[in-house]
């Protein structure tokens, strides 16, 4: 609710110490606006929810009609249920693809586990480094 106010407050934004050279940074929905205002998206396309989309565009970022995108160590996701993509991406980056698959399988609804795993991994796989380990 207060994301636009936060995004317009340079003193508050200055308190956020984010460094994609040494951190994985993920934003979902209105968090993409904060990353845009912090200059962490740059001129790369990003994802956000439909409510925040006009403000992210106003901040100079092209918004994709996809649930997830990552550029290096910065990822954005759009929509409340896109958190599974951010989670899978972070786990795959910090542990392994297998660990990400197992985590998504664990939380997926019964009877839909394989479909959830397949969908999540299809969304994040294009954004994983070639060197991402398959199994831990």
mmCIF file of C-alpha atoms in Angstrom:
data_model
loop_
_atom_site.group_PDB
_atom_site.id
_atom_site.type_symbol
_atom_site.label_atom_id
_atom_site.label_comp_id
_atom_site.label_asym_id
_atom_site.label_seq_id
_atom_site.Cartn_x
_atom_site.Cartn_y
_atom_site.Cartn_z
ATOM 1 C CA UNK A 1 0.000 0.000 0.000
ATOM 2 C CA UNK A 2 2.844 2.401 0.791
ATOM 3 C CA UNK A 3 5.280 1.374 -1.951
ATOM 4 C CA UNK A 4 4.800 4.557 -3.974
ATOM 5 C CA UNK A 5 5.453 6.682 -0.889
ATOM 6 C CA UNK A 6 8.607 4.694 -0.120
ATOM 7 C CA UNK A 7 9.734 4.925 -3.751
ATOM 8 C CA UNK A 8 9.372 8.708 -3.590
ATOM 9 C CA UNK A 9 11.438 9.037 -0.396
ATOM 10 C CA UNK A 10 15.167 9.273 -1.282
ATOM 11 C CA UNK A 11 16.220 9.187 2.388
ATOM 12 C CA UNK A 12 14.340 5.958 2.984
ATOM 13 C CA UNK A 13 15.598 4.385 -0.243
ATOM 14 C CA UNK A 14 19.165 5.306 0.732
ATOM 15 C CA UNK A 15 18.830 3.035 3.767
ATOM 16 C CA UNK A 16 18.474 -0.018 1.526
ATOM 17 C CA UNK A 17 21.927 -1.483 1.008
ATOM 18 C CA UNK A 18 21.545 -3.696 -2.037
ATOM 19 C CA UNK A 19 24.514 -4.744 -4.147
ATOM 20 C CA UNK A 20 23.924 -7.133 -7.051
ATOM 21 C CA UNK A 21 27.675 -7.697 -7.313
ATOM 22 C CA UNK A 22 27.547 -9.611 -4.030
ATOM 23 C CA UNK A 23 23.853 -10.373 -3.407
ATOM 24 C CA UNK A 24 20.970 -12.112 -5.111
ATOM 25 C CA UNK A 25 18.160 -9.570 -5.212
ATOM 26 C CA UNK A 26 14.558 -10.465 -5.928
ATOM 27 C CA UNK A 27 11.470 -8.309 -6.107
ATOM 28 C CA UNK A 28 7.858 -9.279 -6.459
ATOM 29 C CA UNK A 29 5.078 -6.982 -7.592
ATOM 30 C CA UNK A 30 5.556 -3.478 -6.154
ATOM 31 C CA UNK A 31 9.076 -4.358 -5.041
ATOM 32 C CA UNK A 32 10.014 -3.973 -8.702
ATOM 33 C CA UNK A 33 9.201 -0.269 -8.397
ATOM 34 C CA UNK A 34 11.667 0.021 -5.521
ATOM 35 C CA UNK A 35 14.380 -1.724 -7.537
ATOM 36 C CA UNK A 36 13.671 0.623 -10.446
ATOM 37 C CA UNK A 37 13.964 3.688 -8.211
ATOM 38 C CA UNK A 38 17.198 2.309 -6.754
ATOM 39 C CA UNK A 39 18.620 1.939 -10.266
ATOM 40 C CA UNK A 40 18.960 -1.824 -9.923
ATOM 41 C CA UNK A 41 16.814 -2.604 -12.956
ATOM 42 C CA UNK A 42 18.416 -0.043 -15.234
ATOM 43 C CA UNK A 43 17.157 -0.255 -18.791
ATOM 44 C CA UNK A 44 16.449 -3.993 -18.570
ATOM 45 C CA UNK A 45 12.877 -5.288 -18.754
ATOM 46 C CA UNK A 46 11.226 -6.415 -15.522
ATOM 47 C CA UNK A 47 8.094 -8.081 -14.194
ATOM 48 C CA UNK A 48 5.526 -6.664 -11.807
ATOM 49 C CA UNK A 49 1.840 -6.935 -10.977
ATOM 50 C CA UNK A 50 -0.843 -5.178 -13.015
ATOM 51 C CA UNK A 51 -1.502 -2.543 -10.346
ATOM 52 C CA UNK A 52 2.150 -1.479 -10.124
ATOM 53 C CA UNK A 53 2.857 -1.760 -13.855
ATOM 54 C CA UNK A 54 2.053 1.900 -14.734
ATOM 55 C CA UNK A 55 4.349 3.196 -11.974
ATOM 56 C CA UNK A 56 7.212 0.921 -13.025
ATOM 57 C CA UNK A 57 6.784 2.094 -16.630
ATOM 58 C CA UNK A 58 6.707 5.692 -15.377
ATOM 59 C CA UNK A 59 10.041 4.943 -13.642
ATOM 60 C CA UNK A 60 11.483 4.138 -17.081
ATOM 61 C CA UNK A 61 11.351 0.336 -17.012
ATOM 62 C CA UNK A 62 9.826 -1.842 -19.712
ATOM 63 C CA UNK A 63 7.417 -4.293 -18.099
ATOM 64 C CA UNK A 64 7.180 -7.778 -19.547
ATOM 65 C CA UNK A 65 3.958 -9.780 -19.710
ATOM 66 C CA UNK A 66 5.643 -12.742 -18.031
ATOM 67 C CA UNK A 67 5.706 -13.932 -14.417
ATOM 68 C CA UNK A 68 9.491 -13.957 -13.956
ATOM 69 C CA UNK A 69 12.695 -12.548 -15.383
ATOM 70 C CA UNK A 70 16.248 -12.329 -14.085
ATOM 71 C CA UNK A 71 19.266 -10.385 -15.245
ATOM 72 C CA UNK A 72 22.396 -11.575 -13.508
ATOM 73 C CA UNK A 73 21.778 -11.390 -9.777
ATOM 74 C CA UNK A 74 18.569 -9.350 -9.993
ATOM 75 C CA UNK A 75 15.194 -11.029 -10.510
ATOM 76 C CA UNK A 76 11.667 -9.659 -10.684
ATOM 77 C CA UNK A 77 8.348 -11.456 -10.557
ATOM 78 C CA UNK A 78 4.804 -10.313 -11.155
ATOM 79 C CA UNK A 79 1.701 -11.500 -9.357
ATOM 80 C CA UNK A 80 1.161 -12.786 -5.836
ATOM 81 C CA UNK A 81 1.606 -16.413 -6.839
ATOM 82 C CA UNK A 82 4.906 -15.715 -8.600
ATOM 83 C CA UNK A 83 6.783 -16.103 -5.325
ATOM 84 C CA UNK A 84 7.394 -19.752 -6.225
ATOM 85 C CA UNK A 85 9.512 -18.595 -9.156
ATOM 86 C CA UNK A 86 11.634 -16.299 -7.021
ATOM 87 C CA UNK A 87 12.054 -19.087 -4.480
ATOM 88 C CA UNK A 88 13.032 -21.666 -7.101
ATOM 89 C CA UNK A 89 15.523 -19.233 -8.679
ATOM 90 C CA UNK A 90 17.188 -18.383 -5.370
ATOM 91 C CA UNK A 91 17.401 -22.012 -4.266
ATOM 92 C CA UNK A 92 18.781 -23.110 -7.643
ATOM 93 C CA UNK A 93 21.355 -20.304 -7.566
ATOM 94 C CA UNK A 94 22.486 -20.863 -3.971
ATOM 95 C CA UNK A 95 22.146 -24.645 -3.788
ATOM 96 C CA UNK A 96 21.151 -26.642 -6.874
ATOM 97 C CA UNK A 97 18.406 -27.163 -9.424
ATOM 98 C CA UNK A 98 17.568 -30.440 -7.682
ATOM 99 C CA UNK A 99 17.153 -28.633 -4.363
ATOM 100 C CA UNK A 100 14.833 -26.097 -6.022
ATOM 101 C CA UNK A 101 12.760 -28.888 -7.550
ATOM 102 C CA UNK A 102 12.498 -30.625 -4.190
ATOM 103 C CA UNK A 103 11.438 -27.439 -2.407
ATOM 104 C CA UNK A 104 8.722 -26.664 -4.944
ATOM 105 C CA UNK A 105 7.557 -30.303 -4.859
ATOM 106 C CA UNK A 106 7.262 -30.124 -1.062
ATOM 107 C CA UNK A 107 4.960 -27.071 -1.049
ATOM 108 C CA UNK A 108 2.927 -27.859 -4.186
ATOM 109 C CA UNK A 109 -0.663 -29.062 -3.860
ATOM 110 C CA UNK A 110 -1.194 -32.805 -3.695
ATOM 111 C CA UNK A 111 -2.072 -34.188 -7.090
ATOM 112 C CA UNK A 112 -0.371 -31.265 -8.837
ATOM 113 C CA UNK A 113 3.187 -31.614 -7.595
ATOM 114 C CA UNK A 114 4.832 -32.648 -10.861
ATOM 115 C CA UNK A 115 2.994 -29.929 -12.795
ATOM 116 C CA UNK A 116 4.022 -27.260 -10.274
ATOM 117 C CA UNK A 117 7.651 -28.338 -10.352
ATOM 118 C CA UNK A 118 7.681 -28.403 -14.158
ATOM 119 C CA UNK A 119 6.045 -24.972 -14.411
ATOM 120 C CA UNK A 120 8.325 -23.331 -11.847
ATOM 121 C CA UNK A 121 11.503 -24.756 -13.320
ATOM 122 C CA UNK A 122 10.445 -23.860 -16.875
ATOM 123 C CA UNK A 123 9.980 -20.248 -15.736
ATOM 124 C CA UNK A 124 13.396 -19.935 -14.068
ATOM 125 C CA UNK A 125 15.627 -22.287 -16.098
ATOM 126 C CA UNK A 126 16.396 -19.738 -18.844
ATOM 127 C CA UNK A 127 17.779 -17.406 -16.169
ATOM 128 C CA UNK A 128 20.076 -19.843 -14.403
ATOM 129 C CA UNK A 129 23.800 -19.744 -15.107
ATOM 130 C CA UNK A 130 25.143 -22.690 -17.048
ATOM 131 C CA UNK A 131 27.297 -23.492 -14.024
ATOM 132 C CA UNK A 132 24.296 -23.955 -11.686
ATOM 133 C CA UNK A 133 24.773 -27.377 -10.071
ATOM 134 C CA UNK A 134 22.198 -30.040 -10.923
ATOM 135 C CA UNK A 135 22.405 -31.717 -7.507
ATOM 136 C CA UNK A 136 23.892 -30.724 -4.207
#
